[in-house]
Amino acid sequence: MGDRPLMIRELLLLLLLATLWGSSYTFIKIGVQTIPPVTLIAVRTLIAGSILLLVMRWQGISMPRDPAVWRQFMFQAVMNSAVPFTLVAWGEKSVDAGLAAILNSTTPIFTFLLTALITRHEPVTMRKLFGVTAGLIGICLIIGVEALDGLGDQLLAQIAIVAATVSYAGAAIYGKNFKGLHPMQPAAGSMLCGAVLLLPVSLFVDQPWTLTPSMPSIGALLCLSVFSTAIAFTIYFRLMQTLGSIGTTSQAYLRVPIGVGLGMLFLEESLSHTALIGLVCVVLAVIAMTMPARRKA
């Protein structure tokens, strides 16, 4: 009985994480209207990392000084922020926020595939194989018949978001290496490393001093940095230590209705019938992938 309140607390944190990340697609969609993707993500990671450092200093938590740990932070930054954040932001210049949320919801599927093929610490069951199959069918339905019309801008943007999802899956598996650290340490370290990687690219490619971002884009960037990054990644690394990689990525199917709903509410987006069927397939897939097995009596 003592584990029940703990499990309820972890599930509530999982729901909060899904809400914070589900709203990020709307923030990104508004942000990239007047801020280029690389600059948006560079500033996002810089603000989030700086906030986390200030909070850690206030709480008396110091950053690790071991160079090996910082190399791990850098690799995590590549897999979990610098590359996937930028791919999603670039993709949302032409893809709706709701559609991006659906495509990104397949993270647990790729997490399981990478786990089964590389780390192999979980058994391959028929239920999970069904989940993988249904998820891949869902991706094909969501992307739709554009794939038959050649590589258009919309298809490339959707593929970029799926590639970001694969990167997130790899990061979820690699995130197991941070056990023993305070959740804020890998969150702050990876965000700061992401900023170090992206800021020079932003200065060279976008020349941010020439930009004139709108107030809605600036507001979206601030909300994205504080809520969907600084707070969200602290919760993420906390759950990685308690629920594991596949359990933590299971919030993906919780954030789908949140991301889609916010896109419809604030951005007047809509989904095709094919994408809705794909959404159902993806949700069924992730439920099958994350549903705990029944214990034998």
XYZ file of N, CA, C and O in Angstrom, residues 73-273:
804
model
N 26.424 15.160 -20.850
C 25.452 16.244 -21.027
C 25.436 16.715 -22.482
O 24.366 16.984 -23.047
N 26.615 16.828 -23.077
C 26.706 17.295 -24.461
C 26.031 16.311 -25.404
O 25.280 16.720 -26.311
N 26.280 15.012 -25.207
C 25.643 14.015 -26.062
C 24.131 14.037 -25.865
O 23.367 13.943 -26.838
N 23.691 14.180 -24.610
C 22.255 14.264 -24.333
C 21.654 15.496 -24.987
O 20.529 15.457 -25.493
N 22.409 16.601 -25.009
C 21.925 17.828 -25.638
C 21.701 17.627 -27.125
O 20.709 18.097 -27.696
N 22.628 16.933 -27.785
C 22.483 16.665 -29.217
C 21.236 15.832 -29.474
O 20.434 16.132 -30.372
N 21.037 14.788 -28.670
C 19.945 13.846 -28.887
C 18.593 14.370 -28.425
O 17.548 14.023 -28.993
N 18.599 15.226 -27.380
C 17.330 15.562 -26.725
C 16.911 17.012 -26.873
O 15.784 17.356 -26.504
N 17.785 17.877 -27.404
C 17.380 19.279 -27.532
C 17.866 19.895 -28.836
O 17.048 20.280 -29.690
N 19.174 19.985 -29.039
C 19.699 20.728 -30.188
C 19.153 20.214 -31.512
O 18.624 20.992 -32.326
N 19.243 18.920 -31.742
C 18.782 18.352 -33.023
C 17.262 18.244 -33.091
O 16.636 18.802 -34.001
N 16.592 17.545 -32.144
C 15.142 17.371 -32.292
C 14.349 18.671 -32.150
O 13.374 18.877 -32.871
N 14.754 19.558 -31.225
C 14.054 20.834 -31.085
C 14.067 21.596 -32.408
O 13.055 22.149 -32.848
N 15.250 21.641 -33.036
C 15.386 22.390 -34.287
C 14.590 21.743 -35.408
O 13.951 22.440 -36.215
N 14.604 20.408 -35.483
C 13.836 19.710 -36.510
C 12.341 19.974 -36.351
O 11.636 20.228 -37.340
N 11.847 19.930 -35.119
C 10.424 20.185 -34.888
C 10.074 21.630 -35.236
O 9.053 21.904 -35.886
N 10.918 22.571 -34.807
C 10.656 23.985 -35.104
C 10.651 24.234 -36.606
O 9.796 24.954 -37.137
N 11.614 23.640 -37.321
C 11.648 23.800 -38.772
C 10.422 23.146 -39.405
O 9.811 23.719 -40.324
N 10.055 21.978 -38.926
C 8.892 21.284 -39.474
C 7.597 22.057 -39.274
O 6.732 22.076 -40.153
N 7.490 22.751 -38.144
C 6.249 23.474 -37.848
C 6.119 24.778 -38.633
O 5.094 25.464 -38.520
N 7.111 25.113 -39.432
C 6.921 26.254 -40.329
C 5.881 25.928 -41.392
O 5.260 26.822 -41.961
N 5.669 24.631 -41.659
C 4.663 24.242 -42.650
C 3.689 23.187 -42.137
O 2.657 22.953 -42.754
N 3.988 22.561 -40.998
C 3.126 21.520 -40.433
C 2.350 22.101 -39.256
O 2.905 22.851 -38.450
N 1.062 21.756 -39.147
C 0.241 22.228 -38.039
C 0.775 21.705 -36.709
O 1.367 20.626 -36.627
N 0.514 22.481 -35.640
C 0.971 22.090 -34.305
C 0.345 20.761 -33.878
O 1.014 19.914 -33.274
N -0.945 20.574 -34.186
C -1.616 19.326 -33.815
C -1.008 18.130 -34.515
O -0.833 17.058 -33.924
N -0.681 18.288 -35.791
C -0.070 17.205 -36.550
C 1.325 16.891 -36.013
O 1.717 15.712 -35.917
N 2.065 17.922 -35.633
C 3.389 17.704 -35.047
C 3.280 16.933 -33.742
O 4.099 16.049 -33.448
N 2.260 17.243 -32.947
C 2.051 16.531 -31.690
C 1.771 15.053 -31.935
O 2.264 14.184 -31.210
N 0.980 14.757 -32.962
C 0.667 13.356 -33.282
C 1.924 12.616 -33.719
O 2.219 11.510 -33.241
N 2.679 13.209 -34.632
C 3.883 12.554 -35.126
C 4.887 12.325 -34.003
O 5.538 11.284 -33.940
N 5.006 13.294 -33.092
C 5.942 13.157 -31.985
C 5.471 12.163 -30.933
O 6.251 11.739 -30.083
N 4.190 11.799 -30.987
C 3.659 10.868 -29.984
C 4.169 9.450 -30.177
O 3.921 8.574 -29.347
N 4.883 9.198 -31.264
C 5.392 7.849 -31.538
C 6.725 7.582 -30.837
O 7.318 6.514 -31.046
N 7.182 8.485 -29.998
C 8.449 8.287 -29.295
C 8.534 6.942 -28.571
O 9.557 6.254 -28.667
N 7.494 6.515 -27.819
C 7.610 5.222 -27.126
C 7.812 4.046 -28.082
O 8.451 3.064 -27.723
N 7.265 4.149 -29.291
C 7.429 3.066 -30.266
C 8.900 2.942 -30.652
O 9.484 1.849 -30.629
N 9.521 4.076 -30.977
C 10.929 4.049 -31.354
C 11.815 3.723 -30.148
O 12.865 3.093 -30.295
N 11.391 4.149 -28.952
C 12.132 3.789 -27.748
C 12.166 2.282 -27.576
O 13.212 1.690 -27.275
N 11.008 1.651 -27.787
C 10.960 0.195 -27.666
C 11.799 -0.486 -28.742
O 12.525 -1.446 -28.471
N 11.713 0.009 -29.978
C 12.484 -0.590 -31.063
C 13.989 -0.507 -30.782
O 14.726 -1.490 -30.956
N 14.443 0.664 -30.344
C 15.865 0.817 -30.030
C 16.260 -0.054 -28.840
O 17.357 -0.622 -28.797
N 15.337 -0.157 -27.871
C 15.610 -1.004 -26.707
C 15.719 -2.465 -27.108
O 16.637 -3.180 -26.692
N 14.781 -2.911 -27.951
C 14.769 -4.315 -28.356
C 15.950 -4.661 -29.253
O 16.506 -5.758 -29.164
N 16.360 -3.729 -30.114
C 17.410 -4.025 -31.082
C 18.816 -3.761 -30.548
O 19.777 -4.382 -31.007
N 18.932 -2.843 -29.575
C 20.269 -2.445 -29.114
C 20.509 -2.845 -27.653
O 21.387 -3.651 -27.361
N 19.711 -2.290 -26.732
C 19.977 -2.566 -25.313
C 19.420 -3.920 -24.876
O 19.987 -4.563 -24.005
N 18.275 -4.314 -25.436
C 17.681 -5.637 -25.200
C 17.460 -5.955 -23.723
O 17.647 -7.080 -23.294
N 17.035 -4.966 -22.966
C 16.782 -5.223 -21.554
C 15.301 -5.492 -21.277
O 14.921 -5.665 -20.125
N 14.474 -5.509 -22.340
C 13.065 -5.839 -22.183
C 12.682 -6.918 -23.187
O 13.185 -6.929 -24.313
N 11.788 -7.853 -22.804
C 11.382 -8.915 -23.725
C 10.504 -8.391 -24.857
O 9.755 -7.429 -24.683
N 10.599 -9.013 -26.029
C 9.754 -8.679 -27.168
C 8.514 -9.556 -27.104
O 8.580 -10.764 -27.334
N 7.369 -8.954 -26.769
C 6.113 -9.692 -26.651
C 5.219 -9.418 -27.854
O 5.424 -8.449 -28.591
N 4.205 -10.264 -28.037
C 3.262 -10.078 -29.137
C 2.505 -8.753 -28.977
O 2.212 -8.083 -29.954
N 2.196 -8.395 -27.740
C 1.475 -7.147 -27.496
C 2.306 -5.957 -27.943
O 1.807 -5.011 -28.568
N 3.593 -5.981 -27.638
C 4.463 -4.874 -28.024
C 4.717 -4.869 -29.531
O 4.832 -3.809 -30.140
N 4.792 -6.058 -30.130
C 4.922 -6.115 -31.585
C 3.680 -5.546 -32.263
O 3.776 -4.860 -33.288
N 2.515 -5.822 -31.693
C 1.285 -5.209 -32.208
C 1.372 -3.690 -32.103
O 0.987 -2.962 -33.023
N 1.899 -3.203 -30.975
C 2.032 -1.765 -30.790
C 2.941 -1.135 -31.829
O 2.623 -0.084 -32.385
N 4.072 -1.784 -32.105
C 4.997 -1.268 -33.119
C 4.325 -1.209 -34.484
O 4.406 -0.208 -35.205
N 3.633 -2.297 -34.851
C 2.977 -2.361 -36.168
C 1.900 -1.291 -36.300
O 1.831 -0.570 -37.311
N 1.048 -1.196 -35.275
C -0.026 -0.197 -35.316
C 0.539 1.218 -35.371
O 0.006 2.091 -36.062
N 1.628 1.449 -34.648
C 2.232 2.778 -34.657
C 2.800 3.156 -36.005
O 2.617 4.282 -36.474
N 3.474 2.223 -36.653
C 4.035 2.503 -37.975
C 2.930 2.734 -39.001
O 3.043 3.602 -39.870
N 1.837 1.948 -38.901
C 0.690 2.182 -39.786
C 0.120 3.574 -39.537
O -0.236 4.306 -40.478
N 0.045 3.952 -38.251
C -0.472 5.274 -37.914
C 0.358 6.392 -38.510
O -0.183 7.376 -39.015
N 1.687 6.254 -38.466
C 2.562 7.271 -39.060
C 2.281 7.395 -40.556
O 2.173 8.506 -41.098
N 2.153 6.249 -41.235
C 1.891 6.278 -42.682
C 0.558 6.958 -42.981
O 0.446 7.735 -43.941
N -0.465 6.685 -42.174
C -1.778 7.308 -42.386
C -1.724 8.808 -42.128
O -2.366 9.597 -42.824
N -0.965 9.205 -41.106
C -0.869 10.626 -40.781
C -0.153 11.386 -41.893
O -0.586 12.457 -42.327
N 0.972 10.832 -42.369
C 1.702 11.480 -43.459
C 0.861 11.483 -44.730
O 0.858 12.450 -45.489
N 0.104 10.400 -44.964
C -0.888 10.376 -46.035
C -0.314 10.171 -47.413
O 0.830 9.779 -47.596
N -1.150 10.469 -48.408
C -0.808 10.165 -49.797
C 0.216 11.123 -50.379
O 0.622 10.960 -51.522
N 0.645 12.140 -49.616
C 1.680 13.052 -50.124
C 2.955 12.296 -50.478
O 3.725 12.731 -51.329
N 3.164 11.168 -49.802
C 4.371 10.389 -50.071
C 4.401 9.904 -51.517
O 5.465 9.660 -52.076
N 3.230 9.777 -52.146
C 3.159 9.309 -53.526
C 3.386 10.428 -54.526
O 3.578 10.185 -55.707
N 3.354 11.665 -54.052
C 3.468 12.823 -54.935
C 4.892 13.385 -54.996
O 5.106 14.477 -55.504
N 5.844 12.649 -54.475
C 7.223 13.147 -54.472
C 7.541 13.853 -53.179
O 6.706 14.024 -52.291
N 8.795 14.278 -53.066
C 9.263 14.895 -51.831
C 8.924 16.380 -51.827
O 9.744 17.219 -52.176
N 7.716 16.709 -51.422
C 7.302 18.098 -51.303
C 7.713 18.666 -49.960
O 8.200 17.966 -49.070
N 7.525 19.971 -49.777
C 7.897 20.631 -48.531
C 7.161 20.036 -47.342
O 7.725 19.849 -46.272
N 5.866 19.753 -47.502
C 5.083 19.231 -46.392
C 5.598 17.864 -45.961
O 5.723 17.586 -44.766
N 5.910 17.001 -46.907
C 6.402 15.667 -46.582
C 7.757 15.750 -45.884
O 7.997 15.064 -44.893
N 8.648 16.577 -46.384
C 9.956 16.725 -45.756
C 9.829 17.238 -44.328
O 10.559 16.800 -43.429
N 8.899 18.156 -44.111
C 8.682 18.685 -42.761
C 8.175 17.594 -41.826
O 8.595 17.503 -40.666
N 7.261 16.749 -42.317
C 6.747 15.659 -41.502
C 7.840 14.640 -41.192
O 7.934 14.132 -40.070
N 8.674 14.337 -42.181
C 9.782 13.407 -41.967
C 10.758 13.988 -40.939
O 11.303 13.262 -40.101
N 10.982 15.296 -40.975
C 11.869 15.939 -40.004
C 11.343 15.755 -38.588
O 12.110 15.495 -37.644
N 10.034 15.880 -38.424
C 9.436 15.721 -37.088
C 9.537 14.269 -36.624
O 9.800 13.988 -35.446
N 9.343 13.314 -37.544
C 9.511 11.900 -37.198
C 10.971 11.625 -36.831
O 11.257 10.870 -35.887
N 11.911 12.222 -37.566
C 13.332 12.056 -37.234
C 13.624 12.598 -35.839
O 14.421 12.014 -35.079
N 12.987 13.712 -35.484
C 13.144 14.256 -34.132
C 12.630 13.267 -33.093
O 13.208 13.120 -32.012
N 11.553 12.570 -33.438
C 10.982 11.581 -32.532
C 11.960 10.434 -32.275
O 12.110 9.962 -31.147
N 12.634 9.985 -33.329
C 13.649 8.931 -33.177
C 14.781 9.431 -32.276
O 15.292 8.687 -31.427
N 15.170 10.690 -32.450
C 16.219 11.267 -31.618
C 15.792 11.315 -30.156
O 16.577 10.992 -29.250
N 14.536 11.699 -29.902
C 14.010 11.697 -28.535
C 14.066 10.301 -27.928
O 14.374 10.132 -26.747
N 13.754 9.287 -28.737
C 13.772 7.910 -28.246
C 15.178 7.512 -27.814
O 15.370 6.901 -26.751
N 16.165 7.841 -28.644
C 17.542 7.549 -28.277
C 17.956 8.274 -27.009
O 18.655 7.717 -26.153
N 17.501 9.524 -26.861
C 17.829 10.299 -25.664
C 17.197 9.695 -24.420
O 17.786 9.716 -23.338
N 15.977 9.148 -24.571
C 15.301 8.536 -23.429
C 16.077 7.327 -22.918
O 16.163 7.094 -21.708
N 16.649 6.555 -23.845
C 17.446 5.401 -23.442
C 18.764 5.859 -22.823
O 19.188 5.362 -21.776
N 19.403 6.836 -23.444
C 20.686 7.332 -22.928
C 20.514 8.026 -21.583
O 21.440 8.042 -20.763
N 19.322 8.582 -21.331
C 19.069 9.308 -20.089
C 19.186 8.455 -18.846
O 19.291 8.984 -17.727
N 19.192 7.130 -19.016
C 19.363 6.246 -17.862
C 20.740 6.424 -17.227
O 20.948 6.029 -16.081
N 21.690 7.001 -17.958
C 23.048 7.178 -17.439
C 23.131 8.223 -16.335
O 24.175 8.341 -15.683
N 22.068 9.002 -16.127
C 22.129 10.096 -15.163
C 21.540 9.722 -13.808
O 21.222 10.605 -13.007
N 21.372 8.437 -13.557
C 20.901 8.012 -12.238
C 21.914 8.428 -11.177
O 23.123 8.302 -11.372
N 21.399 8.921 -10.061
C 22.282 9.386 -8.995
C 22.474 10.885 -9.012
O 22.888 11.461 -8.003
N 22.201 11.526 -10.143
C 22.273 12.983 -10.217
C 20.921 13.590 -9.863
O 19.870 12.977 -10.069
N 20.949 14.806 -9.329
C 19.696 15.531 -9.115
C 19.078 15.822 -10.475
O 19.792 16.173 -11.420
N 17.743 15.670 -10.630
C 17.127 15.875 -11.950
C 17.455 17.206 -12.598
O 17.487 17.310 -13.829
N 17.694 18.245 -11.789
C 18.006 19.551 -12.364
C 19.387 19.581 -13.006
O 19.638 20.400 -13.901
N 20.305 18.732 -12.559
C 21.669 18.766 -13.094
C 21.722 18.351 -14.564
O 22.265 19.110 -15.387
N 21.197 17.188 -14.965
C 21.208 16.874 -16.401
C 20.300 17.787 -17.207
O 20.591 18.062 -18.388
N 19.212 18.278 -16.594
C 18.327 19.197 -17.313
C 19.074 20.487 -17.647
O 19.091 20.942 -18.799
N 19.725 21.095 -16.636
C 20.463 22.340 -16.862
C 21.679 22.099 -17.749
O 21.948 22.871 -18.678
N 22.416 21.022 -17.473
C 23.631 20.746 -18.238
C 23.353 20.529 -19.710
O 24.048 21.073 -20.579
N 22.314 19.742 -20.018
C 22.003 19.470 -21.423
C 21.455 20.713 -22.125
O 21.739 20.941 -23.303
N 20.690 21.545 -21.410
C 20.183 22.770 -22.022
C 21.322 23.742 -22.329
O 21.367 24.347 -23.405
N 22.246 23.897 -21.400
C 23.364 24.810 -21.624
C 24.260 24.307 -22.753
O 24.744 25.097 -23.572
N 24.484 23.004 -22.808
C 25.270 22.439 -23.905
C 24.563 22.649 -25.245
O 25.192 22.928 -26.265
N 23.223 22.516 -25.233
C 22.458 22.772 -26.448
C 22.606 24.209 -26.913
O 22.745 24.474 -28.119
N 22.605 25.149 -25.949
C 22.791 26.558 -26.302
C 24.176 26.805 -26.878
O 24.338 27.567 -27.847
N 25.192 26.164 -26.301
C 26.564 26.309 -26.804
C 26.660 25.824 -28.251
O 27.366 26.403 -29.082
N 25.941 24.760 -28.577
C 25.964 24.222 -29.934
C 25.218 25.114 -30.930
O 25.650 25.289 -32.069
N 24.087 25.678 -30.490
C 23.192 26.355 -31.427
C 23.442 27.854 -31.572
O 23.165 28.429 -32.637
N 23.936 28.506 -30.536
C 24.115 29.957 -30.614
C 25.072 30.374 -31.742
O 24.758 31.316 -32.486
N 26.224 29.723 -31.913
C 27.085 30.113 -33.048
C 26.402 29.916 -34.398
O 26.578 30.737 -35.309
N 25.622 28.835 -34.516
C 24.895 28.601 -35.776
C 23.868 29.704 -36.000
O 23.708 30.221 -37.115
N 23.182 30.092 -34.929
C 22.190 31.169 -35.027
C 22.834 32.478 -35.461
O 22.315 33.184 -36.336
N 23.975 32.812 -34.860
C 24.660 34.060 -35.204
C 25.115 34.066 -36.654
O 25.047 35.101 -37.335
N 25.551 32.916 -37.149
C 26.071 32.833 -38.511
C 24.951 32.778 -39.547
O 25.015 33.450 -40.590
N 23.906 31.982 -39.269
C 22.853 31.728 -40.263
C 21.770 32.788 -40.228
O 21.359 33.326 -41.268
N 21.274 33.110 -39.031
C 20.083 33.969 -38.921
C 20.403 35.439 -38.669
O 19.542 36.291 -38.879
N 21.625 35.723 -38.170
C 21.976 37.100 -37.808
C 20.838 37.721 -36.991
O 20.137 38.631 -37.446
N 20.618 37.232 -35.761
C 19.433 37.612 -34.975
C 19.284 39.106 -34.721
O 18.169 39.579 -34.454
N 20.386 39.873 -34.792
C 20.270 41.315 -34.580
C 19.488 42.010 -35.701
O 19.080 43.157 -35.552
N 19.269 41.304 -36.806
C 18.501 41.881 -37.913
C 17.022 41.507 -37.848
O 16.230 41.981 -38.663
N 16.640 40.656 -36.894
C 15.261 40.167 -36.820
C 14.358 41.167 -36.105
O 14.804 41.948 -35.256
N 13.084 41.122 -36.444
C 12.073 41.937 -35.760
C 10.925 41.036 -35.332
O 9.850 41.032 -35.956
N 11.124 40.250 -34.277
C 10.073 39.309 -33.844
C 8.860 40.029 -33.286
O 8.971 41.112 -32.694
N 7.697 39.433 -33.492
C 6.457 40.007 -32.975
C 6.320 39.699 -31.493
O 6.969 38.792 -30.956
N 5.442 40.429 -30.819
C 5.204 40.192 -29.398
C 4.624 38.802 -29.139
O 5.021 38.146 -28.171
N 3.675 38.320 -29.968
C 3.198 36.942 -29.743
C 4.320 35.914 -29.843
O 4.365 34.963 -29.049
N 5.244 36.087 -30.790
C 6.362 35.148 -30.918
C 7.288 35.221 -29.704
O 7.758 34.183 -29.205
N 7.545 36.426 -29.208
C 8.397 36.578 -28.026
C 7.722 35.946 -26.812
O 8.363 35.237 -26.024
N 6.415 36.195 -26.651
C 5.687 35.592 -25.538
C 5.685 34.079 -25.617
O 5.861 33.388 -24.600
N 5.492 33.551 -26.834
C 5.511 32.101 -27.016
C 6.881 31.530 -26.690
O 6.995 30.458 -26.073
N 7.949 32.238 -27.090
C 9.311 31.787 -26.796
C 9.565 31.733 -25.293
O 10.167 30.771 -24.789
N 9.103 32.743 -24.566
C 9.290 32.756 -23.111
C 8.522 31.616 -22.440
O 9.052 30.932 -21.555
N 7.278 31.397 -22.857
C 6.493 30.296 -22.294
C 7.127 28.950 -22.635
O 7.187 28.037 -21.795
N 7.618 28.832 -23.869
C 8.283 27.609 -24.310
C 9.525 27.340 -23.469
O 9.785 26.191 -23.070
N 10.286 28.380 -23.173
C 11.540 28.221 -22.433
C 11.300 27.875 -20.972
O 11.969 26.990 -20.412
N 10.356 28.578 -20.347
C 10.139 28.402 -18.905
C 9.347 27.125 -18.618
O 9.785 26.265 -17.838
N 8.177 27.015 -19.245
C 7.265 25.922 -18.881
C 7.579 24.619 -19.626
O 7.696 23.552 -19.011
N 7.713 24.712 -20.952
C 7.867 23.501 -21.756
C 9.308 23.003 -21.817
O 9.559 21.961 -22.425
N 10.243 23.735 -21.208
C 11.641 23.300 -21.245
C 12.231 23.202 -19.845
O 12.552 22.106 -19.383
N 12.382 24.325 -19.139
C 13.030 24.306 -17.820
C 12.273 23.410 -16.840
O 12.836 22.485 -16.244
N 10.980 23.672 -16.681
C 10.182 22.878 -15.737
C 9.979 21.466 -16.271
O 10.118 20.472 -15.538
N 9.676 21.355 -17.568
C 9.371 20.046 -18.146
C 10.561 19.096 -18.061
O 10.399 17.914 -17.726
N 11.768 19.577 -18.347
C 12.918 18.677 -18.346
C 13.361 18.295 -16.939
O 13.943 17.229 -16.740
N 13.074 19.139 -15.958
C 13.321 18.736 -14.576
C 12.421 17.556 -14.203
O 12.873 16.576 -13.591
N 11.150 17.644 -14.590
C 10.221 16.540 -14.340
C 10.639 15.308 -15.132
O 10.593 14.174 -14.627
N 11.075 15.514 -16.378
C 11.473 14.411 -17.255
C 12.600 13.579 -16.640
O 12.509 12.348 -16.561
N 13.666 14.247 -16.193
C 14.794 13.512 -15.628
C 14.442 12.901 -14.269
O 15.024 11.884 -13.875
N 13.501 13.497 -13.558
C 13.017 12.883 -12.317
C 12.289 11.577 -12.640
O 12.521 10.532 -12.008
N 11.406 11.595 -13.633
C 10.648 10.403 -13.995
C 11.534 9.332 -14.623
O 11.246 8.131 -14.500
N 12.610 9.735 -15.301
C 13.534 8.761 -15.860
C 14.117 7.881 -14.766
O 14.410 6.699 -14.976
N 14.278 8.439 -13.563
C 14.853 7.694 -12.453
C 13.833 6.794 -11.774
O 14.202 5.823 -11.106
N 12.539 7.118 -11.929
C 11.513 6.341 -11.230
C 10.703 5.435 -12.152
O 10.354 4.315 -11.781
N 10.385 5.904 -13.359
C 9.556 5.129 -14.272
C 10.355 4.458 -15.383
O 9.828 3.568 -16.063
N 11.601 4.880 -15.611
C 12.392 4.313 -16.688
C 12.109 4.990 -18.017
O 11.247 5.874 -18.124
N 12.832 4.560 -19.066
C 12.759 5.233 -20.362
C 11.411 5.033 -21.041
O 10.769 5.985 -21.473
N 10.957 3.779 -21.157
C 9.690 3.530 -21.848
C 8.525 4.082 -21.043
O 7.585 4.655 -21.591
N 8.563 3.929 -19.721
C 7.493 4.463 -18.885
C 7.374 5.968 -18.986
O 6.276 6.516 -19.058
N 8.519 6.653 -19.010
C 8.491 8.113 -19.097
C 8.003 8.577 -20.461
O 7.227 9.539 -20.566
N 8.432 7.912 -21.531
C 7.984 8.338 -22.860
C 6.524 8.001 -23.106
O 5.943 8.472 -24.084
N 5.895 7.230 -22.209
C 4.477 6.912 -22.397
C 3.593 8.150 -22.286
O 2.426 8.122 -22.702
N 4.132 9.256 -21.719
C 3.341 10.488 -21.685
C 3.048 11.006 -23.091
O 2.218 11.889 -23.268
N 3.718 10.421 -24.097
C 3.520 10.886 -25.471
C 2.061 10.770 -25.895
O 1.519 11.658 -26.554
N 1.405 9.661 -25.535
C 0.018 9.533 -25.972
C -0.911 10.395 -25.143
O -2.027 10.700 -25.562
N -0.471 10.839 -23.964
C -1.274 11.771 -23.181
C -1.205 13.176 -23.776
O -2.168 13.937 -23.721
N -0.029 13.517 -24.361
C 0.105 14.883 -24.886
C -0.527 15.051 -26.263
O -0.675 16.175 -26.723
N -0.904 13.953 -26.927
C -1.529 14.076 -28.248
C -2.827 14.873 -28.185
O -2.974 15.877 -28.886
N -3.817 14.463 -27.353
C -5.049 15.267 -27.322
C -4.817 16.686 -26.836
O -5.534 17.608 -27.249
N -3.802 16.882 -25.979
C -3.491 18.230 -25.510
C -2.951 19.080 -26.654
O -3.420 20.202 -26.902
N -1.965 18.538 -27.379
C -1.376 19.278 -28.496
C -2.374 19.541 -29.605
O -2.445 20.647 -30.152
N -3.164 18.515 -29.945
C -4.163 18.675 -31.002
C -5.243 19.664 -30.570
O -5.654 20.548 -31.336
N -5.700 19.534 -29.319
C -6.751 20.422 -28.823
C -6.330 21.876 -28.794
O -7.100 22.765 -29.179
N -5.097 22.143 -28.344
C -4.614 23.526 -28.311
C -4.462 24.090 -29.722
O -4.748 25.271 -29.956
N -4.007 23.244 -30.652
C -3.894 23.698 -32.040
C -5.245 24.074 -32.624
O -5.382 25.061 -33.345
N -6.267 23.268 -32.315
C -7.613 23.571 -32.802
C -8.198 24.805 -32.117
O -8.888 25.621 -32.743
N -7.899 24.965 -30.812
C -8.487 26.055 -30.041
C -7.877 27.408 -30.377
O -8.593 28.396 -30.598
N -6.542 27.473 -30.442
C -5.866 28.761 -30.602
C -5.404 29.047 -32.026
O -5.228 30.210 -32.395
N -5.176 28.003 -32.819
C -4.652 28.209 -34.164
C -5.656 27.842 -35.251
O -5.324 27.902 -36.436
N -6.861 27.454 -34.847
C -7.943 27.102 -35.785
C -7.501 26.019 -36.772
O -7.798 26.083 -37.966
N -6.757 25.028 -36.253
C -6.309 23.927 -37.094
C -7.382 22.847 -37.162
O -8.318 22.805 -36.362
N -7.243 21.971 -38.121
C -8.154 20.832 -38.255
C -7.346 19.633 -38.736
O -6.228 19.767 -39.222
N -7.929 18.447 -38.586
C -7.273 17.212 -39.003
C -8.100 16.516 -40.072
O -9.327 16.532 -40.023
N -7.401 15.896 -41.026
C -8.091 15.109 -42.038
C -8.587 13.806 -41.416
O -8.126 13.392 -40.348
N -9.537 13.146 -42.111
C -10.051 11.864 -41.611
C -8.925 10.835 -41.549
O -8.872 10.015 -40.624
